[in-house]
Short mmCIF file of C-alpha atoms in Angstrom, two decimals:
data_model
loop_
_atom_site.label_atom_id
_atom_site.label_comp_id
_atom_site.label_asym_id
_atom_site.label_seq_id
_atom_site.Cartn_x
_atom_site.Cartn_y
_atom_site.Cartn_z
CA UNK A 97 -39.95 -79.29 -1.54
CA UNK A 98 -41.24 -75.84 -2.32
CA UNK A 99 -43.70 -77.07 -3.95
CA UNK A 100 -45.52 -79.68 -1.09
CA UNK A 101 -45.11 -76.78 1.04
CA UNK A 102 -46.25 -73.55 -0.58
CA UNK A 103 -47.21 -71.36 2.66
CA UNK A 104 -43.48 -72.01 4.39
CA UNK A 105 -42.14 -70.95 0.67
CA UNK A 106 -43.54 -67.54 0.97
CA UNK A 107 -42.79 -66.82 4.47
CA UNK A 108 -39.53 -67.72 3.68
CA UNK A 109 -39.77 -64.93 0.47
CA UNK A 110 -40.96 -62.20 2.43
CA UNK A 111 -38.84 -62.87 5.43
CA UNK A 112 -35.80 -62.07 2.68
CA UNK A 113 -37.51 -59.27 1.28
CA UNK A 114 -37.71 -57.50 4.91
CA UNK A 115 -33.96 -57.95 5.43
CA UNK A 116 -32.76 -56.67 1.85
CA UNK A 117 -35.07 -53.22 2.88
CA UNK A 118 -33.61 -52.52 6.60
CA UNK A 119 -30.06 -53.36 5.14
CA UNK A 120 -30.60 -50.88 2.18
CA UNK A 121 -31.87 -48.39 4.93
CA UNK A 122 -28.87 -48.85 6.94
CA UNK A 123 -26.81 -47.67 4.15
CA UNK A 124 -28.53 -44.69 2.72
CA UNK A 125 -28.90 -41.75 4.56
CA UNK A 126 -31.37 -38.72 3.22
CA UNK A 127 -29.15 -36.02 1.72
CA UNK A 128 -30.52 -32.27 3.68
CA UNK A 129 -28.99 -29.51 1.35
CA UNK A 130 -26.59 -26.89 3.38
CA UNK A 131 -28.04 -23.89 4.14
CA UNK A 132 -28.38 -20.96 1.65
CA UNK A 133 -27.96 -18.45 4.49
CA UNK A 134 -24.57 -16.73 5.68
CA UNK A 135 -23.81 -16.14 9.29
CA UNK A 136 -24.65 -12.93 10.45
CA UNK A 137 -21.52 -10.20 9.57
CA UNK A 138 -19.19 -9.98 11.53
CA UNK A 139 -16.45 -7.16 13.05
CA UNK A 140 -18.52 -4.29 11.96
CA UNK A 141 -16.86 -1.29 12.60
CA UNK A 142 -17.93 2.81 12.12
CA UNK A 143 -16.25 5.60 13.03
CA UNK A 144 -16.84 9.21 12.27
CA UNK A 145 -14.52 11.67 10.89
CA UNK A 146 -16.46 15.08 10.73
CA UNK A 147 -19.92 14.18 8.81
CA UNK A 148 -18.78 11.04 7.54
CA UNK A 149 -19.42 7.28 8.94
CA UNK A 150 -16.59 5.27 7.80
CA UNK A 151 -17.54 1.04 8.13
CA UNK A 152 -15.65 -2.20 7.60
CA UNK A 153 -16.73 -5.72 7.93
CA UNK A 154 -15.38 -9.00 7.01
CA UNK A 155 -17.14 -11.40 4.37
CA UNK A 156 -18.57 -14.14 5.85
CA UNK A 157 -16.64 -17.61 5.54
CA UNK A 158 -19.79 -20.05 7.12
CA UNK A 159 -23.24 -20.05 6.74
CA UNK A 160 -25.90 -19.92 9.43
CA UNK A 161 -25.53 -23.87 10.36
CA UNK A 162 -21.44 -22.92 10.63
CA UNK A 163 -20.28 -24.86 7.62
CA UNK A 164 -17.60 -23.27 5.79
CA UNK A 165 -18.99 -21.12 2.89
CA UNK A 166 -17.09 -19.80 0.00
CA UNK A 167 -17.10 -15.88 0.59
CA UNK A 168 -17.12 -15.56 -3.29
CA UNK A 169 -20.89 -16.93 -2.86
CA UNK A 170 -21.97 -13.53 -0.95
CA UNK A 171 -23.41 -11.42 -3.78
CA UNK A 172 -24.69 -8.88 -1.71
CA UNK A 173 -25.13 -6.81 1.50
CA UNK A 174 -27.75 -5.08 2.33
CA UNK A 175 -26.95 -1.56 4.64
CA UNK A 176 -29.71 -0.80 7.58
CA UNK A 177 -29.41 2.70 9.43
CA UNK A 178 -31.26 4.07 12.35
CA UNK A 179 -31.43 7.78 13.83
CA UNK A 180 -31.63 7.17 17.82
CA UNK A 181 -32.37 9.86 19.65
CA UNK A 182 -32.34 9.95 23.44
CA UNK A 183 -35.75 8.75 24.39
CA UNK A 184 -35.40 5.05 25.14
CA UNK A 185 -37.25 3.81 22.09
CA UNK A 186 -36.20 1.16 20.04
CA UNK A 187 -34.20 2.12 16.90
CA UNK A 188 -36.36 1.94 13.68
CA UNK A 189 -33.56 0.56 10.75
CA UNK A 190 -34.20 1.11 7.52
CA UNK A 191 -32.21 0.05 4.30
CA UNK A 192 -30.42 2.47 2.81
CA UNK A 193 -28.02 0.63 0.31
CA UNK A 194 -27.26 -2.34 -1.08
CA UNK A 195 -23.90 -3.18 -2.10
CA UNK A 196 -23.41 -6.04 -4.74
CA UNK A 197 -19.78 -7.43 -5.05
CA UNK A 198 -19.84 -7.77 -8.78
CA UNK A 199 -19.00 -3.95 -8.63
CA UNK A 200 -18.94 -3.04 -5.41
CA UNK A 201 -18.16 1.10 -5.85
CA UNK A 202 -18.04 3.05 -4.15
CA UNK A 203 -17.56 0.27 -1.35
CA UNK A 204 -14.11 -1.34 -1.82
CA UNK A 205 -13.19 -5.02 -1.15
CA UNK A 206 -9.50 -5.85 0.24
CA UNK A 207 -8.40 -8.85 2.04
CA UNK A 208 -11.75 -10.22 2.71
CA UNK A 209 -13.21 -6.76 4.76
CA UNK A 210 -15.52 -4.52 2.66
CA UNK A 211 -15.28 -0.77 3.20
CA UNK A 212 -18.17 1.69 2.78
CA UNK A 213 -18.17 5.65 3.60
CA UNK A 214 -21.96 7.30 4.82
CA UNK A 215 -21.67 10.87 3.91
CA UNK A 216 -23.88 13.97 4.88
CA UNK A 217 -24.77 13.00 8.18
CA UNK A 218 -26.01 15.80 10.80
CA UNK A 219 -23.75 17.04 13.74
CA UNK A 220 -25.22 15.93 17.45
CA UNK A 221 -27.29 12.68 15.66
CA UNK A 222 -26.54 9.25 16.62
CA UNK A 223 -26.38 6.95 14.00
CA UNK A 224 -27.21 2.69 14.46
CA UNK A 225 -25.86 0.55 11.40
CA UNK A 226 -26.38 -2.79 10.88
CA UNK A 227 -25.93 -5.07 7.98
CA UNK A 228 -26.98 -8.66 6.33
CA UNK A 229 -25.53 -10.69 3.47
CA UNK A 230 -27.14 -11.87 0.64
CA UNK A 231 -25.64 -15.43 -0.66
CA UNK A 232 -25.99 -16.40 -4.90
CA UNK A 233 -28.74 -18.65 -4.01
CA UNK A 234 -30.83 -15.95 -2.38
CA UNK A 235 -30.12 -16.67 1.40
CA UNK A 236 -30.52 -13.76 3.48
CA UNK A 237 -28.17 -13.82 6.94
CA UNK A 238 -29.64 -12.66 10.18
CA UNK A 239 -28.70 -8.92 11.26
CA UNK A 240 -25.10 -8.16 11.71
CA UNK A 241 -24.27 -6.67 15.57
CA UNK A 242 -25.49 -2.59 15.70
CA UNK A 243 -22.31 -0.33 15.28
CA UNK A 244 -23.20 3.34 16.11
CA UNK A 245 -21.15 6.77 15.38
CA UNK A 246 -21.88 10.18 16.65
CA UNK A 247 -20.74 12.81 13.92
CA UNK A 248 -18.85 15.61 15.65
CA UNK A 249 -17.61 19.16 13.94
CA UNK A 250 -14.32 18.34 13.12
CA UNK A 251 -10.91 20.08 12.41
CA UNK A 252 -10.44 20.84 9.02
CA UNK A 253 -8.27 18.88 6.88
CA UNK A 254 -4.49 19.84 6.09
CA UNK A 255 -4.50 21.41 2.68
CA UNK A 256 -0.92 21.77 0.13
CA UNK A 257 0.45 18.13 1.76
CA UNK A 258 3.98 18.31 -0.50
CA UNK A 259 5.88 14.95 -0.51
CA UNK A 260 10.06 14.46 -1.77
CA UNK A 261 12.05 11.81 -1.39
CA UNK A 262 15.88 11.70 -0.87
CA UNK A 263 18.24 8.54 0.25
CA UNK A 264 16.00 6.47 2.47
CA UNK A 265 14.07 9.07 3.58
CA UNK A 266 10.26 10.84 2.30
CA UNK A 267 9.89 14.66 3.87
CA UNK A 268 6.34 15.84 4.30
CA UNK A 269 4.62 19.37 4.43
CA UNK A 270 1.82 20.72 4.56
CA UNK A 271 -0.11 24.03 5.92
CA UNK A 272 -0.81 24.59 9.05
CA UNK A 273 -4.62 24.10 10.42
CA UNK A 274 -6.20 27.16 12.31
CA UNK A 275 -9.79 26.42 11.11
CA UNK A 276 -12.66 24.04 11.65
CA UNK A 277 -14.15 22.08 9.15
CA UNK A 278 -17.16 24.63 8.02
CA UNK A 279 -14.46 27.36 8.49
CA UNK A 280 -14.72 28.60 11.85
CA UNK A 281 -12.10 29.73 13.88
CA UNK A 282 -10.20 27.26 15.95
CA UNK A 283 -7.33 28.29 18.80
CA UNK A 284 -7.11 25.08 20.61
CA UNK A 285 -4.89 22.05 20.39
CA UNK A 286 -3.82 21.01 17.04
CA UNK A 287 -2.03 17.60 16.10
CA UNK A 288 -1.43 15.87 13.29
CA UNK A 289 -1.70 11.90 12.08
CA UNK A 290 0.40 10.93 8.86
CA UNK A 291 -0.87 7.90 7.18
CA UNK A 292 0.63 5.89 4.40
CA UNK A 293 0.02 3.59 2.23
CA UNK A 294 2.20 1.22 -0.73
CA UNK A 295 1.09 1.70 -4.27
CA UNK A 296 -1.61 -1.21 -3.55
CA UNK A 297 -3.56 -1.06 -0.93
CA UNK A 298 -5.49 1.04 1.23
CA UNK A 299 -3.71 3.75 4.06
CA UNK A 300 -2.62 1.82 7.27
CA UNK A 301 -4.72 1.77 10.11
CA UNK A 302 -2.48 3.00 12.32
CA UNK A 303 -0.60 6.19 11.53
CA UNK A 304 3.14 6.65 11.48
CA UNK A 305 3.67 8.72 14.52
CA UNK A 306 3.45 7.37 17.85
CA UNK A 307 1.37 10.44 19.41
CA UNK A 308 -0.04 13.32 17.09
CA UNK A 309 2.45 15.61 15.88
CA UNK A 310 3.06 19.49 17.00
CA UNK A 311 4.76 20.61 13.35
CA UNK A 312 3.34 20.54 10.31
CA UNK A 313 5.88 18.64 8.56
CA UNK A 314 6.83 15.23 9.00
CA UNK A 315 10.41 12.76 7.97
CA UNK A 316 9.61 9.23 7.10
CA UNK A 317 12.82 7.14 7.30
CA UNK A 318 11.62 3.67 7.11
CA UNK A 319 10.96 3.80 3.54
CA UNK A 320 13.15 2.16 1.04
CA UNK A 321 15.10 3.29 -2.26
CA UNK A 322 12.81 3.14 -5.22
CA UNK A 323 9.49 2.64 -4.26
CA UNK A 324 6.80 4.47 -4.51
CA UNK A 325 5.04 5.95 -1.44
CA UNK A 326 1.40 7.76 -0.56
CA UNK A 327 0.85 9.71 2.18
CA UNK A 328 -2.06 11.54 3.31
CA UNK A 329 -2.83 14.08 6.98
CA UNK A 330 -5.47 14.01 9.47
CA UNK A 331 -5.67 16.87 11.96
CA UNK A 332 -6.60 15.77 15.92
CA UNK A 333 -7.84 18.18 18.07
CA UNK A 334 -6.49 16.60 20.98
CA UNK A 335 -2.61 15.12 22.16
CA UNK A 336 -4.43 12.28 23.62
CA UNK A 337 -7.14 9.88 22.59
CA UNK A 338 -10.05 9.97 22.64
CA UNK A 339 -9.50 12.68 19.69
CA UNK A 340 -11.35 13.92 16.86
CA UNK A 341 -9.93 13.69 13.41
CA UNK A 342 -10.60 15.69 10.54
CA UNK A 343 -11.10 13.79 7.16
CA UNK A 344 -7.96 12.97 4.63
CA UNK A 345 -5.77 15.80 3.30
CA UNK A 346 -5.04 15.57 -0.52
CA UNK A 347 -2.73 12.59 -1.25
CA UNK A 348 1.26 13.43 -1.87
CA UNK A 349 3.39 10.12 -2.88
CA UNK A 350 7.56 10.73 -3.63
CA UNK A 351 10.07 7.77 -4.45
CA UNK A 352 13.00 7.55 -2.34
CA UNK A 353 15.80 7.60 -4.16
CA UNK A 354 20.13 7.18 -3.78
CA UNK A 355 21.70 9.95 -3.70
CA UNK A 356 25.10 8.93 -2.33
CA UNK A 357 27.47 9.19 -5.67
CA UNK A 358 30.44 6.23 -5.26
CA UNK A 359 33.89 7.36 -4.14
CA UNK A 360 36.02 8.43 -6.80
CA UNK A 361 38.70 6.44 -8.54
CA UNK A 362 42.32 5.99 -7.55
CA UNK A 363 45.50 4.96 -9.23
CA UNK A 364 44.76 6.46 -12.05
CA UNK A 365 47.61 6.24 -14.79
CA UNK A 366 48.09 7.62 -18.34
CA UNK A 367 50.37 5.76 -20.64
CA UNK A 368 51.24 7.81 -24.38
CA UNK A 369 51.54 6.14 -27.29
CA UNK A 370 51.52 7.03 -31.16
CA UNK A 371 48.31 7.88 -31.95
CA UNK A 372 47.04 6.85 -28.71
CA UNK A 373 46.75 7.31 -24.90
CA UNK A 374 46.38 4.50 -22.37
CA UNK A 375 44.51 4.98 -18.70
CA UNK A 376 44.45 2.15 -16.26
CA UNK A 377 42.94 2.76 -12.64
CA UNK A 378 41.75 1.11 -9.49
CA UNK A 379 38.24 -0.08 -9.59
CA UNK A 380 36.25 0.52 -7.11
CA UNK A 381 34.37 -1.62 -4.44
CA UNK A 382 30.42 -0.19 -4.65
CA UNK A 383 28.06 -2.90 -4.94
CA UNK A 384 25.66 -0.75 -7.04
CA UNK A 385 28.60 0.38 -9.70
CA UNK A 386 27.57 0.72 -12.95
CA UNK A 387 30.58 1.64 -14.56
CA UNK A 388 33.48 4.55 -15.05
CA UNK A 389 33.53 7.81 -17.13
CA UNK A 390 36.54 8.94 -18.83
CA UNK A 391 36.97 12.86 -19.17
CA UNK A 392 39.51 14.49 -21.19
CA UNK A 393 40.61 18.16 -21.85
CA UNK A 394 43.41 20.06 -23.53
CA UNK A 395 43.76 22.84 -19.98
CA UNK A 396 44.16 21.66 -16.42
CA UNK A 397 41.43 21.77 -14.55
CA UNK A 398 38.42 22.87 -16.81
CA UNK A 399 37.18 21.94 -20.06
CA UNK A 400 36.92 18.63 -19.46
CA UNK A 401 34.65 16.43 -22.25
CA UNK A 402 33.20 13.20 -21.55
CA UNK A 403 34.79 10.29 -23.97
CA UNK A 404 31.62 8.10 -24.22
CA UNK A 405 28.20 7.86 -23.84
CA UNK A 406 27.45 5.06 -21.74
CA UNK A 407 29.52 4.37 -18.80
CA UNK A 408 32.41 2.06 -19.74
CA UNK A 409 32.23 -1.63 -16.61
CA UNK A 410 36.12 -1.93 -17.09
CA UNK A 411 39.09 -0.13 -15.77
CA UNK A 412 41.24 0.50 -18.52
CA UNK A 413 40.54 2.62 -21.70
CA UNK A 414 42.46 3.52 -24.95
CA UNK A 415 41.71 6.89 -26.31
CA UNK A 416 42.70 6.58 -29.74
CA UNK A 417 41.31 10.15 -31.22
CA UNK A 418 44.52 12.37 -29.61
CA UNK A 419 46.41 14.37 -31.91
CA UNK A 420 49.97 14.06 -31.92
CA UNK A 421 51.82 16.54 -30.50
CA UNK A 422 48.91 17.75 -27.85
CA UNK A 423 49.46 18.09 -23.99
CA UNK A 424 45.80 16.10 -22.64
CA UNK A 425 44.25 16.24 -19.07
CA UNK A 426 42.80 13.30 -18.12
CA UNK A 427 40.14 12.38 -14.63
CA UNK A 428 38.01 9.45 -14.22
CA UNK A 429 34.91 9.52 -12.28
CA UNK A 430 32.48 6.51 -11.02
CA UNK A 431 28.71 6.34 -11.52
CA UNK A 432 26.09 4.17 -10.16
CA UNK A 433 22.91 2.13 -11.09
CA UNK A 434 21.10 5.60 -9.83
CA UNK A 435 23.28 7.88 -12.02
CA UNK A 436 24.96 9.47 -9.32
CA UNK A 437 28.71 10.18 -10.33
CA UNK A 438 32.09 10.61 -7.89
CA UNK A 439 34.01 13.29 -7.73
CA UNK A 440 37.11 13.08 -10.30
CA UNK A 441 40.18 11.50 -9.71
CA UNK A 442 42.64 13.05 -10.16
CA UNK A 443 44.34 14.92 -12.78
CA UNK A 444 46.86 13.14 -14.79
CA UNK A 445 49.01 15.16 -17.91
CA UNK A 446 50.38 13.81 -20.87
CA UNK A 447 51.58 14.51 -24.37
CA UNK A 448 50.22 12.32 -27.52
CA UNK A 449 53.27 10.80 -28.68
CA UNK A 450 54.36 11.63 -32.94
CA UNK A 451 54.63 8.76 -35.30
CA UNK A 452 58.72 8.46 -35.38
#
């Protein structure tokens, strides 16, 4: 058949060649590669603290197309700053750092935001920064918003911050502030911020106090027992925002600590035998108990010497090193996991009994 009629054969062939290629089209679509570029940063922020800029931005997350980006891909980011003066010119940026996250100091990286200080800046200057990123594969975002600061002379900073702990509770002191920062005289309003901070971590943003305090010392009470906590002091030159304040005291950290001791034992009870003495007592009801003490002396009222070294987690003891014959004193006191110890019971008498 084919062969009587060779034209219809190949118009048949070709016709099945030209649906095999659009159907193969159909199917494949050309792969484009995601874009090397990261978004432009994000929640820039600056403030100034005396001659000091103080930024924070987050990593980027998504690239310039807005497809989700691993931040661990941003290896750099570059740090623009302008001088603007008052004329209405526009800013002229120029790079002054680059930070690369493989070792990012003296930037720090928590919780996805990047933190970078600008030191030695001029009183009465403006200052523009803006920043890019700079992905693994060499992608360059566009520039980040302009965040500006205006450095301002500035209180000086609290000096001798002291820091103890008690039960539940971290007292802070430190001088007073009467001076500026380059050591002039100051006579107008002076406040104070306490910040704190866990022993990760960087200081809260917002400090402890509600509105800047009038005293120069300071009682934290919603700390808890045994942990460790930092604290540093800004002075504010005003009561209400906006106010100036000074850069970070020294740091001061103190561990809260018990210091309640567990009532002292009742009921207690001596029993002589030969060669022996018996004590029973109540036991108390303190969660945090870590045991009893047994105290023992041959006058009423002083003199008393611990019987072991460890505290004993039972309420009975057998004190078998009396000599017979001997009047003994006896108290019991209570100790916790803290090593705070009760008061004593009280005082119970008795004679070592001789072997009959």
């Amino acid at each position: 058949m084919i062969t009587r009629f060779p034209r219809l054969a190949g118009l048949l062939c070709l016709a099945f060649i030209l649906s095999i290629s659009a159907s193969c089209g159909r199917k494949t679509e050309p792969l484009v590669p995601e874009s090397p570029r990261p978004e432009a940063v994000q929640d820039v922020k600056a403030v100034a603290r005396d001659a000091v800029a103080f930024l924070s931005w987050r990593i980027p997350d998504r690239n310039i197309e807005g497809k989700e980006m691993n931040p661990a891909d941003i290896k750099a980011f570059r740090i623009f700053r302008a001088e603007i003066g008052r004329e209405k010119r526009k800013p002229r940026y120029k790079e002054i750092v680059t930070i690369d996250m493989a070792k990012p100091a003296p930037a720090e990286v928590q919780d996805g935001t990047v933190y970078w200080s600008d030191t030695g800046l001029k009183y009465g200057m403006i200052y523009g920064y803006r920043i890019r990123a700079v992905s693994t594969r060499g992608g360059v975002s566009p520039f980040s918003e302009e965040a500006r600061v205006a450095p301002q002379l500035s209180l000086a900073p609290p000096k001798n911050l002291a820091a103890a702990g008690g039960e539940n509770l971290v007292t802070l002191t430190w001088d007073p502030v009467r001076t500026r920062a380059d050591g002039s005289a100051y006579e107008g309003f002076v406040g104070y911020n306490v910040y704190r901070r866990t022993d990760k971590g960087r200081y809260e943003e917002t400090p402890l106090n509600k509105e800047p305090l009038r005293t120069n010392s300071y009682r934290d009470t919603t700390v808890e027992n045994n942990r460790t906590y930092y604290y540093m002091v800004r002075a504010v030159d005003s009561p209400t925002r906006p106010w100036r304040e000074s850069l970070d005291s020294t740091e001061a950290s103190a561990t809260p600590k018990k210091t309640t001791p567990p009532a002292r034992p009742t009921g207690l009870t001596v029993v002589p035998g030969v060669g022996r003495v018996f004590l029973t007592w109540n036991e108390n009801k303190e969660r945090d108990l870590a045991g009893y003490y047994v105290y023992r002396s041959t006058r009423s009222g002083r003199g008393y010497v611990r019987l072991m070294d460890k505290p004993i987690n039972r309420t009975t003891y057998s004190d078998e090193t009396v000599k017979p014959g001997r009047v003994y004193y006896y108290v019991v006191t209570a100790v916790d996991q803290y090593g705070n110890e009760s008061a004593w019971s009280k005082e119970q008498k008795t004679y070592a009994e001789r072997p009959r």
